[in-house]
Coordinates of C-alpha atoms in Angstrom, one line a residue:
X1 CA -52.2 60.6 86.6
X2 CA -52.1 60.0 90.1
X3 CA -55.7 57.9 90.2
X4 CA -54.0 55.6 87.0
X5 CA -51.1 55.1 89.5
X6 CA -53.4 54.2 92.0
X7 CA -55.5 51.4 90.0
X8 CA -52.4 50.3 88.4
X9 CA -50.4 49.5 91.8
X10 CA -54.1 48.3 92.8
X11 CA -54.1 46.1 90.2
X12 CA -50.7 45.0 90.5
X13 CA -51.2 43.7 94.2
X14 CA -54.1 41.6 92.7
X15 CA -51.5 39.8 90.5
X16 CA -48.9 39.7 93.0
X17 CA -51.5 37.7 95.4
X18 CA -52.7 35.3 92.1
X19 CA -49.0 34.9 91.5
X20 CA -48.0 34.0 95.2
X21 CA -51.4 31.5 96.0
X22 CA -51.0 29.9 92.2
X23 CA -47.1 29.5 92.8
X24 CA -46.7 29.0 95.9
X25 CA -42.9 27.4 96.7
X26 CA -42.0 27.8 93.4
X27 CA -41.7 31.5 93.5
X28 CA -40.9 31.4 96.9
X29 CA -37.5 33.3 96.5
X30 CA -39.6 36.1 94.1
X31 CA -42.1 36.4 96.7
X32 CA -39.9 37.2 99.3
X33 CA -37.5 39.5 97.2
X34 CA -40.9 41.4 96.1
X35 CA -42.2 41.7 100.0
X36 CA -38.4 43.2 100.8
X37 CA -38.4 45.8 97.7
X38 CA -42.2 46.4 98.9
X39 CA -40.9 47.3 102.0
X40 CA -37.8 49.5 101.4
X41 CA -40.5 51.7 99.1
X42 CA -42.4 51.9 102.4
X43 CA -42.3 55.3 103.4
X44 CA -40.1 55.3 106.5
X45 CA -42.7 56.6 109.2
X46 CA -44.9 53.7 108.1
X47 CA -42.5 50.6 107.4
X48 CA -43.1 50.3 111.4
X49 CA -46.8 49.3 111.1
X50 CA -46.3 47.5 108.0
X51 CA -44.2 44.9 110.0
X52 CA -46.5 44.7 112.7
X53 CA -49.9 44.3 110.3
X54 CA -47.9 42.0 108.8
X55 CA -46.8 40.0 111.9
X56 CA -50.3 40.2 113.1
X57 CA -51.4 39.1 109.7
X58 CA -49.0 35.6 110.5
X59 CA -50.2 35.2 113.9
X60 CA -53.8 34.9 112.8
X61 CA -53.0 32.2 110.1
X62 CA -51.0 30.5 112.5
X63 CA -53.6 30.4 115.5
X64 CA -56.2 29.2 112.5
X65 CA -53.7 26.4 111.2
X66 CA -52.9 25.4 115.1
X67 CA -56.5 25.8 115.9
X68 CA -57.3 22.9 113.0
X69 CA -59.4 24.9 110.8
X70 CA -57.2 25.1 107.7
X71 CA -53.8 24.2 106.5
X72 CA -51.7 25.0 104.2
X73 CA -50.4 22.7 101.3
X74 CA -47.9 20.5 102.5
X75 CA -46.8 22.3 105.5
X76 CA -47.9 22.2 109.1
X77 CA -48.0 26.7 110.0
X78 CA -47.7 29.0 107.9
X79 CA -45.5 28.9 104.9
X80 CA -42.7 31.5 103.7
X81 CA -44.5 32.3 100.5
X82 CA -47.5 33.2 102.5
X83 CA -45.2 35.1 104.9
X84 CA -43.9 36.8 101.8
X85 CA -48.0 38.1 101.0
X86 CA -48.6 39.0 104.5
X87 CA -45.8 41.3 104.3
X88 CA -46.7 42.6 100.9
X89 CA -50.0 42.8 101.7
X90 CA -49.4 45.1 104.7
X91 CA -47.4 47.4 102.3
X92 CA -50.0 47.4 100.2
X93 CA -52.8 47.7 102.4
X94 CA -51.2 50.7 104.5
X95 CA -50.6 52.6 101.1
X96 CA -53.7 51.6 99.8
X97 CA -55.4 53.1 102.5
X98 CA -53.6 56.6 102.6
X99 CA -55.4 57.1 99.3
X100 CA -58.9 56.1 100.3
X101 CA -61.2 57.3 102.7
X102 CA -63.2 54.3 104.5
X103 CA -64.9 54.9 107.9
X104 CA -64.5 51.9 110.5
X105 CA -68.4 51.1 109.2
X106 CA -66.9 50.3 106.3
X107 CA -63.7 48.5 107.5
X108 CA -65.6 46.2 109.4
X109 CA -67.6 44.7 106.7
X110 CA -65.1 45.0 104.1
X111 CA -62.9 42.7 106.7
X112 CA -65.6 40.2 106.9
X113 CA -65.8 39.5 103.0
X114 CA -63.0 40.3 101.5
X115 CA -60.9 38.5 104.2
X116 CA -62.9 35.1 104.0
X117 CA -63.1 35.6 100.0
X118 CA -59.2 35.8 99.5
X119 CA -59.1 32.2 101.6
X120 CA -62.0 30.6 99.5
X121 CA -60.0 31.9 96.4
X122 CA -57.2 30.0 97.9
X123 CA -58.7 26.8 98.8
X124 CA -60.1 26.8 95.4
X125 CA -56.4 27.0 93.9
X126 CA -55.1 24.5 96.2
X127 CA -53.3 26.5 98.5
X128 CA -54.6 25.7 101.3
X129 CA -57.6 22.9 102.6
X130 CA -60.4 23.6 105.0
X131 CA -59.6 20.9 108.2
X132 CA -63.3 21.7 109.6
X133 CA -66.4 22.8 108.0
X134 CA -66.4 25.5 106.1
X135 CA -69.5 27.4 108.0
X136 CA -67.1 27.0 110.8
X137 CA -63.7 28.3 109.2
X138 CA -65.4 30.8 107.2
X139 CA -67.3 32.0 110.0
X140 CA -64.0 32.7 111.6
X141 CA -62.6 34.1 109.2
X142 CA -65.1 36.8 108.9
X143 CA -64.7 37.6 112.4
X144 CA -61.1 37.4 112.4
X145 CA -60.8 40.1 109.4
X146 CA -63.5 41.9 110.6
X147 CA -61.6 42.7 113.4
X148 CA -57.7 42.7 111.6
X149 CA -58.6 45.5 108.8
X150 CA -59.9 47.6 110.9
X151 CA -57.0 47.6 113.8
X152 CA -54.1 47.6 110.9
X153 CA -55.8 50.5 109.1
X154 CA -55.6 52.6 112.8
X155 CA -52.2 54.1 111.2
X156 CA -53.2 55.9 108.5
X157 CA -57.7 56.3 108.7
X158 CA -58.2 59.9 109.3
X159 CA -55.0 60.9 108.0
X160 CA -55.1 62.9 104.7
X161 CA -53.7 61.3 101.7
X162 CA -50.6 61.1 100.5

């Protein structure tokens, strides 16, 4: 039972993410409500690192969009729906990993694709455009994620699961 809770609240964060880049500001209010209740089911020793891998998680988008490498669709930053991810995504991610076992020679590369993939996903659903080349931006990404997955995961790899 426990690995079908697992795939299921896997699977579930994959919607949640098609859901926020496909609607964007007009589930907005969802997102954000979602990214809250996310939170509060955040075990209380964790909700901590949750807000700061989420924070970081901003930051990064924030230096790309000032940087000129992306930007979001009509907005100059970062907007709240995207706010609203990074926050569930951090919830996710955190609880996600409690129940894995990935060595940082795994985090690393699975930073540097998956990170750049989720953004190419997004461009390609119009949720955000690519400002320079895309060797450039998705060079950067790589480097940026293979950096972030590792540092947000420090909480919980080497921990036993939950």
């Amino acid at each position: 039972m426990k690995t079908l809770r697992f795939w299921l609240l896997t699977l579930g964060f994959d919607l949640w993410w098609t859901l926020a880049v496909w609607g964007q500001e007009s589930v907005e209010l969802l997102l954000v409500i979602g990214a809250l209740v996310m939170l509060f089911f955040t075990p209380s020793r964790r909700r901590k690192w949750v807000i700061i891998a989420c924070l970081l998680g901003i930051a990064m988008d924030s230096l790309w969009c000032a940087s000129g490498l992306f930007a979001f669709t009509d907005i100059s930053g970062v907007p709240l729906w995207m706010m609203a991810l990074w926050l569930s995504f951090s919830a996710w991610w955190l609880w996600f990993c409690s129940h894995i076992s990935l060595s940082w020679a795994w985090m690393i590369p699975l930073g540097a694709v998956s990170g750049p993939l989720a953004y190419y996903i997004g461009m390609r659903l119009d949720a955000m455009q690519l400002v320079a080349s895309p060797l450039w931006v998705f060079s950067l990404l790589a480097l940026g994620w293979a950096c972030y997955l590792p540092l947000i995961s420090l909480p919980v790899l080497g921990r036993q699961r939950e």
